Amino acid sequence: MIKFYYSGAPNPMKVALMLEETGLSYEPIPIDTRKGDQHKPEYLAINPNAKVPAIVDGDAVVFDSNAILLYLAEKTGKFLPADTPKLRGELLSWLMFVASGVGPFSGQSVHFRNYAPEKIEYAINRYMYEAQRHYRILDDRLARQKYMVGNAYGIVDMAVWGWARLIPVALGENAWGKFPNLKRLVDEISARPAAARAVALKDRHAFKTEFDEEARKAMFRHMDIKVA
Ligand SMILES: N[C@@H](CCC(=O)N[C@@H](CS)C(=O)NCC(=O)O)C(=O)O
């Protein structure tokens, strides 16, 4: 039984979707990042980066959401494109693009728009600009093909869904109008029963909802430590 360390945030939700899509049996273990569970020694032994998600599958420990997607796809042989060098190259490129670009820029955009103690126009503009630029690249690709890699729904689509379904939070309520092709993919995936089960997963556990001083200290440690 796979142990799945998670919260309802975008990166864990990609993996929840994959676990539900594959039908693998798994035990969801809540990591309440607003209470600081990510910094507990027993969790750091699984993910030294103190973030969710992570999985433990027998003696395999995997952290970082897109690494987990690839691990589960290779384990099951599901949601991968045909095994050709061309498609393998596309798969790795787009998985890394989502992991290193879409996720971090969206995350910083949410941070500076909604959580930073000061509204810094420069930072908000930079991260919204970069997040939008990345979503436009996805939208352009999805204007030309139905799914991100090959001709079938796969793990890159799941990785995209994890972040893109929250576009209004990262970029504002009207942002969907700019990415009609991406919206088509997100809506298609969100309508899948596996996606509904993934999104409902967090309701099985009592995650903290308020963003109070405890949450700030757990998630924004830089505010108490001056390094610059
Ligand atoms: N590169 C990592 C990033 C993981 C990440 O940033 N997770 C967020 C939730 S989406 C988290 O754990 N935040 C809690 C914190 O920063 O303390 C991945 O793709 O899994």
Short mmCIF file of C-alpha atoms and ligand atoms in Angstrom, two decimals:
data_model
loop_
_atom_site.label_atom_id
_atom_site.label_comp_id
_atom_site.label_asym_id
_atom_site.label_seq_id
_atom_site.Cartn_x
_atom_site.Cartn_y
_atom_site.Cartn_z
CA MET A 1 0.00 0.00 0.00
CA ILE A 2 1.48 3.33 -1.08
CA LYS A 3 1.65 5.99 1.63
CA PHE A 4 0.70 9.37 0.15
CA TYR A 5 1.73 12.43 2.16
CA TYR A 6 -0.45 15.26 1.01
CA SER A 7 -2.48 18.41 1.47
CA GLY A 8 -5.11 20.02 -0.79
CA ALA A 9 -2.50 22.28 -2.46
CA PRO A 10 -1.75 22.14 -6.23
CA ASN A 11 1.31 19.87 -6.23
CA PRO A 12 -0.23 17.13 -4.05
CA MET A 13 -3.46 17.32 -6.07
CA LYS A 14 -1.64 16.27 -9.27
CA VAL A 15 -0.52 13.11 -7.49
CA ALA A 16 -3.95 12.50 -5.94
CA LEU A 17 -5.36 12.62 -9.47
CA MET A 18 -2.80 10.10 -10.74
CA LEU A 19 -3.39 7.74 -7.81
CA GLU A 20 -7.13 7.90 -8.43
CA GLU A 21 -6.73 7.46 -12.19
CA THR A 22 -4.51 4.39 -11.84
CA GLY A 23 -6.63 2.74 -9.15
CA LEU A 24 -3.51 1.96 -7.11
CA SER A 25 -4.31 1.37 -3.46
CA TYR A 26 -2.94 4.09 -1.26
CA GLU A 27 -3.20 5.50 2.22
CA PRO A 28 -3.56 9.30 2.29
CA ILE A 29 -1.58 10.79 5.17
CA PRO A 30 -2.33 14.45 5.88
CA ILE A 31 0.57 16.86 6.25
CA ASP A 32 -0.96 20.03 7.62
CA THR A 33 1.46 22.66 6.34
CA ARG A 34 -0.40 25.42 8.22
CA LYS A 35 0.42 23.59 11.47
CA GLY A 36 4.05 22.90 10.52
CA ASP A 37 3.81 19.11 9.96
CA GLN A 38 6.23 19.50 6.99
CA HIS A 39 9.06 20.41 9.39
CA LYS A 40 8.70 17.40 11.72
CA PRO A 41 11.79 15.16 11.72
CA GLU A 42 9.80 12.07 10.70
CA TYR A 43 8.51 13.89 7.59
CA LEU A 44 11.88 15.46 6.78
CA ALA A 45 13.28 11.91 6.66
CA ILE A 46 10.87 11.33 3.74
CA ASN A 47 11.10 14.74 2.07
CA PRO A 48 14.11 16.81 3.16
CA ASN A 49 12.61 19.75 1.25
CA ALA A 50 9.74 20.04 3.81
CA LYS A 51 7.02 20.25 1.14
CA VAL A 52 4.14 18.11 -0.02
CA PRO A 53 3.65 15.75 -1.79
CA ALA A 54 5.78 12.67 -1.13
CA ILE A 55 5.08 8.95 -1.39
CA VAL A 56 6.55 5.85 0.20
CA ASP A 57 6.10 2.69 -1.85
CA GLY A 58 7.87 -0.22 -0.13
CA ASP A 59 11.49 0.85 0.05
CA ALA A 60 11.03 3.56 -2.59
CA VAL A 61 10.67 7.11 -1.29
CA VAL A 62 9.75 9.72 -3.89
CA PHE A 63 9.24 13.45 -3.43
CA ASP A 64 8.53 16.31 -5.87
CA SER A 65 5.21 15.99 -7.61
CA ASN A 66 6.35 15.50 -11.19
CA ALA A 67 8.94 12.92 -10.12
CA ILE A 68 6.09 11.05 -8.40
CA LEU A 69 3.91 11.27 -11.52
CA LEU A 70 6.70 9.76 -13.61
CA TYR A 71 7.44 7.09 -10.98
CA LEU A 72 3.78 6.02 -10.82
CA ALA A 73 3.42 6.09 -14.61
CA GLU A 74 6.48 3.86 -15.03
CA LYS A 75 5.33 1.58 -12.21
CA THR A 76 1.92 1.02 -13.79
CA GLY A 77 2.75 1.55 -17.45
CA LYS A 78 -0.23 3.93 -17.59
CA PHE A 79 -0.64 7.54 -18.77
CA LEU A 80 2.66 7.52 -20.68
CA PRO A 81 2.98 8.26 -24.40
CA ALA A 82 4.19 5.62 -26.86
CA ASP A 83 7.79 4.63 -26.11
CA THR A 84 9.63 6.53 -28.85
CA PRO A 85 12.61 8.86 -28.42
CA LYS A 86 10.53 11.72 -29.87
CA LEU A 87 7.69 11.37 -27.38
CA ARG A 88 10.05 10.59 -24.48
CA GLY A 89 11.82 13.88 -25.24
CA GLU A 90 8.51 15.75 -25.27
CA LEU A 91 7.37 14.06 -22.06
CA LEU A 92 10.50 15.01 -20.14
CA SER A 93 10.58 18.55 -21.54
CA TRP A 94 6.99 19.34 -20.62
CA LEU A 95 7.19 17.66 -17.21
CA MET A 96 10.23 19.81 -16.39
CA PHE A 97 8.60 22.91 -17.88
CA VAL A 98 5.64 22.52 -15.53
CA ALA A 99 7.86 21.68 -12.54
CA SER A 100 10.39 24.46 -13.00
CA GLY A 101 8.25 27.17 -14.61
CA VAL A 102 4.48 26.88 -14.29
CA GLY A 103 4.50 25.80 -10.64
CA PRO A 104 7.09 28.19 -9.19
CA PHE A 105 5.89 31.27 -11.09
CA SER A 106 2.24 30.55 -10.26
CA GLY A 107 3.18 29.99 -6.62
CA GLN A 108 5.06 33.28 -6.41
CA SER A 109 2.23 35.07 -8.18
CA VAL A 110 -0.23 33.77 -5.56
CA HIS A 111 2.21 34.72 -2.80
CA PHE A 112 2.79 38.31 -3.86
CA ARG A 113 -0.85 38.91 -4.83
CA ASN A 114 -2.45 37.36 -1.76
CA TYR A 115 0.00 36.75 1.10
CA ALA A 116 2.96 39.16 1.08
CA PRO A 117 2.60 41.69 3.91
CA GLU A 118 3.27 44.57 1.49
CA LYS A 119 1.80 44.95 -2.00
CA ILE A 120 4.99 45.24 -4.04
CA GLU A 121 3.93 46.25 -7.53
CA TYR A 122 7.22 45.19 -9.12
CA ALA A 123 7.01 41.64 -7.67
CA ILE A 124 3.31 41.24 -8.45
CA ASN A 125 3.86 42.35 -12.03
CA ARG A 126 6.95 40.19 -12.56
CA TYR A 127 5.37 36.98 -11.29
CA MET A 128 2.00 37.56 -12.93
CA TYR A 129 3.80 38.31 -16.19
CA GLU A 130 5.91 35.16 -15.98
CA ALA A 131 2.98 32.97 -14.88
CA GLN A 132 0.90 34.29 -17.78
CA ARG A 133 3.77 33.76 -20.20
CA HIS A 134 4.03 30.11 -19.14
CA TYR A 135 0.24 29.56 -19.39
CA ARG A 136 0.26 31.13 -22.85
CA ILE A 137 2.87 28.59 -23.97
CA LEU A 138 0.63 25.78 -22.69
CA ASP A 139 -2.41 27.37 -24.34
CA ASP A 140 -0.61 27.65 -27.70
CA ARG A 141 0.36 23.99 -27.59
CA LEU A 142 -3.18 22.98 -26.69
CA ALA A 143 -4.49 25.02 -29.62
CA ARG A 144 -2.60 22.60 -31.86
CA GLN A 145 -3.20 19.32 -30.10
CA LYS A 146 -5.79 17.91 -27.70
CA TYR A 147 -3.36 16.71 -25.01
CA MET A 148 0.09 17.94 -24.00
CA VAL A 149 2.12 14.94 -25.24
CA GLY A 150 1.12 12.41 -27.89
CA ASN A 151 -2.53 11.86 -28.62
CA ALA A 152 -3.84 10.69 -25.26
CA TYR A 153 -4.43 12.03 -21.75
CA GLY A 154 -1.30 11.52 -19.65
CA ILE A 155 0.84 12.66 -16.76
CA VAL A 156 1.79 16.03 -18.27
CA ASP A 157 -1.92 16.88 -18.53
CA MET A 158 -2.29 15.93 -14.85
CA ALA A 159 0.67 18.12 -13.92
CA VAL A 160 -0.83 21.03 -15.85
CA TRP A 161 -4.26 20.49 -14.25
CA GLY A 162 -2.82 20.73 -10.72
CA TRP A 163 -1.84 24.35 -11.29
CA ALA A 164 -4.03 25.59 -14.11
CA ARG A 165 -7.30 24.86 -12.33
CA LEU A 166 -6.25 27.62 -9.92
CA ILE A 167 -5.52 30.23 -12.63
CA PRO A 168 -8.08 32.70 -11.18
CA VAL A 169 -6.23 32.61 -7.82
CA ALA A 170 -2.82 33.16 -9.43
CA LEU A 171 -3.82 35.66 -12.10
CA GLY A 172 -7.21 37.09 -11.16
CA GLU A 173 -10.84 36.23 -11.85
CA ASN A 174 -10.85 37.27 -15.53
CA ALA A 175 -7.69 35.41 -16.52
CA TRP A 176 -9.46 32.37 -18.01
CA GLY A 177 -10.52 34.44 -21.03
CA LYS A 178 -6.88 34.53 -22.15
CA PHE A 179 -6.40 30.74 -22.22
CA PRO A 180 -9.40 29.07 -23.91
CA ASN A 181 -7.50 25.94 -24.98
CA LEU A 182 -6.04 25.40 -21.56
CA LYS A 183 -9.49 25.89 -20.05
CA ARG A 184 -10.84 23.21 -22.37
CA LEU A 185 -8.26 20.72 -21.02
CA VAL A 186 -8.77 21.71 -17.37
CA ASP A 187 -12.56 21.42 -17.68
CA GLU A 188 -12.25 18.03 -19.38
CA ILE A 189 -10.00 16.70 -16.61
CA SER A 190 -12.05 18.25 -13.79
CA ALA A 191 -15.12 16.44 -15.14
CA ARG A 192 -13.41 13.05 -14.72
CA PRO A 193 -14.57 11.00 -11.70
CA ALA A 194 -10.93 10.55 -10.63
CA ALA A 195 -10.48 14.32 -10.45
CA ALA A 196 -13.61 14.69 -8.33
CA ARG A 197 -12.28 12.03 -5.95
CA ALA A 198 -8.85 13.72 -5.84
CA VAL A 199 -10.35 17.11 -4.99
CA ALA A 200 -12.63 15.54 -2.34
CA LEU A 201 -9.72 13.74 -0.66
CA LYS A 202 -8.82 16.61 1.65
CA ASP A 203 -12.31 16.58 3.17
CA ARG A 204 -11.43 13.25 4.82
CA HIS A 205 -8.99 15.08 7.10
CA ALA A 206 -9.40 18.18 9.27
CA PHE A 207 -6.84 20.46 7.61
CA LYS A 208 -6.46 23.83 9.24
CA THR A 209 -8.14 26.53 7.13
CA GLU A 210 -7.18 29.79 8.85
CA PHE A 211 -3.93 31.49 7.90
CA ASP A 212 -2.87 32.68 11.34
CA GLU A 213 0.47 33.33 13.05
CA GLU A 214 1.18 29.58 13.40
CA ALA A 215 0.61 29.09 9.66
CA ARG A 216 2.74 32.11 8.78
CA LYS A 217 5.61 30.81 10.92
CA ALA A 218 5.38 27.33 9.37
CA MET A 219 5.12 28.41 5.74
CA PHE A 220 6.90 31.77 5.54
CA ARG A 221 9.97 31.16 7.66
CA HIS A 222 11.90 33.86 5.78
CA MET A 223 9.83 36.50 7.57
CA ASP A 224 11.58 35.71 10.86
CA ILE A 225 15.10 35.20 9.49
CA LYS A 226 16.97 38.01 7.76
CA VAL A 227 19.44 36.71 5.19
CA ALA A 228 19.68 39.71 2.86
N1 LIG B 1 8.77 21.07 -6.36
C1 LIG B 1 7.86 20.59 -5.37
C2 LIG B 1 7.16 21.77 -4.71
C3 LIG B 1 6.27 21.33 -3.58
C4 LIG B 1 5.56 22.50 -2.91
O1 LIG B 1 5.93 23.67 -3.07
N2 LIG B 1 4.52 22.16 -2.15
C5 LIG B 1 3.75 23.15 -1.45
C6 LIG B 1 2.27 22.88 -1.66
S1 LIG B 1 1.84 23.06 -3.37
C7 LIG B 1 4.07 23.04 0.05
O2 LIG B 1 4.37 21.99 0.55
N3 LIG B 1 4.01 24.17 0.77
C8 LIG B 1 4.25 24.20 2.17
C9 LIG B 1 5.41 25.07 2.57
O3 LIG B 1 5.96 25.75 1.69
O4 LIG B 1 5.75 25.10 3.76
C10 LIG B 1 6.82 19.63 -6.01
O5 LIG B 1 6.54 19.78 -7.21
O6 LIG B 1 6.33 18.75 -5.31
#
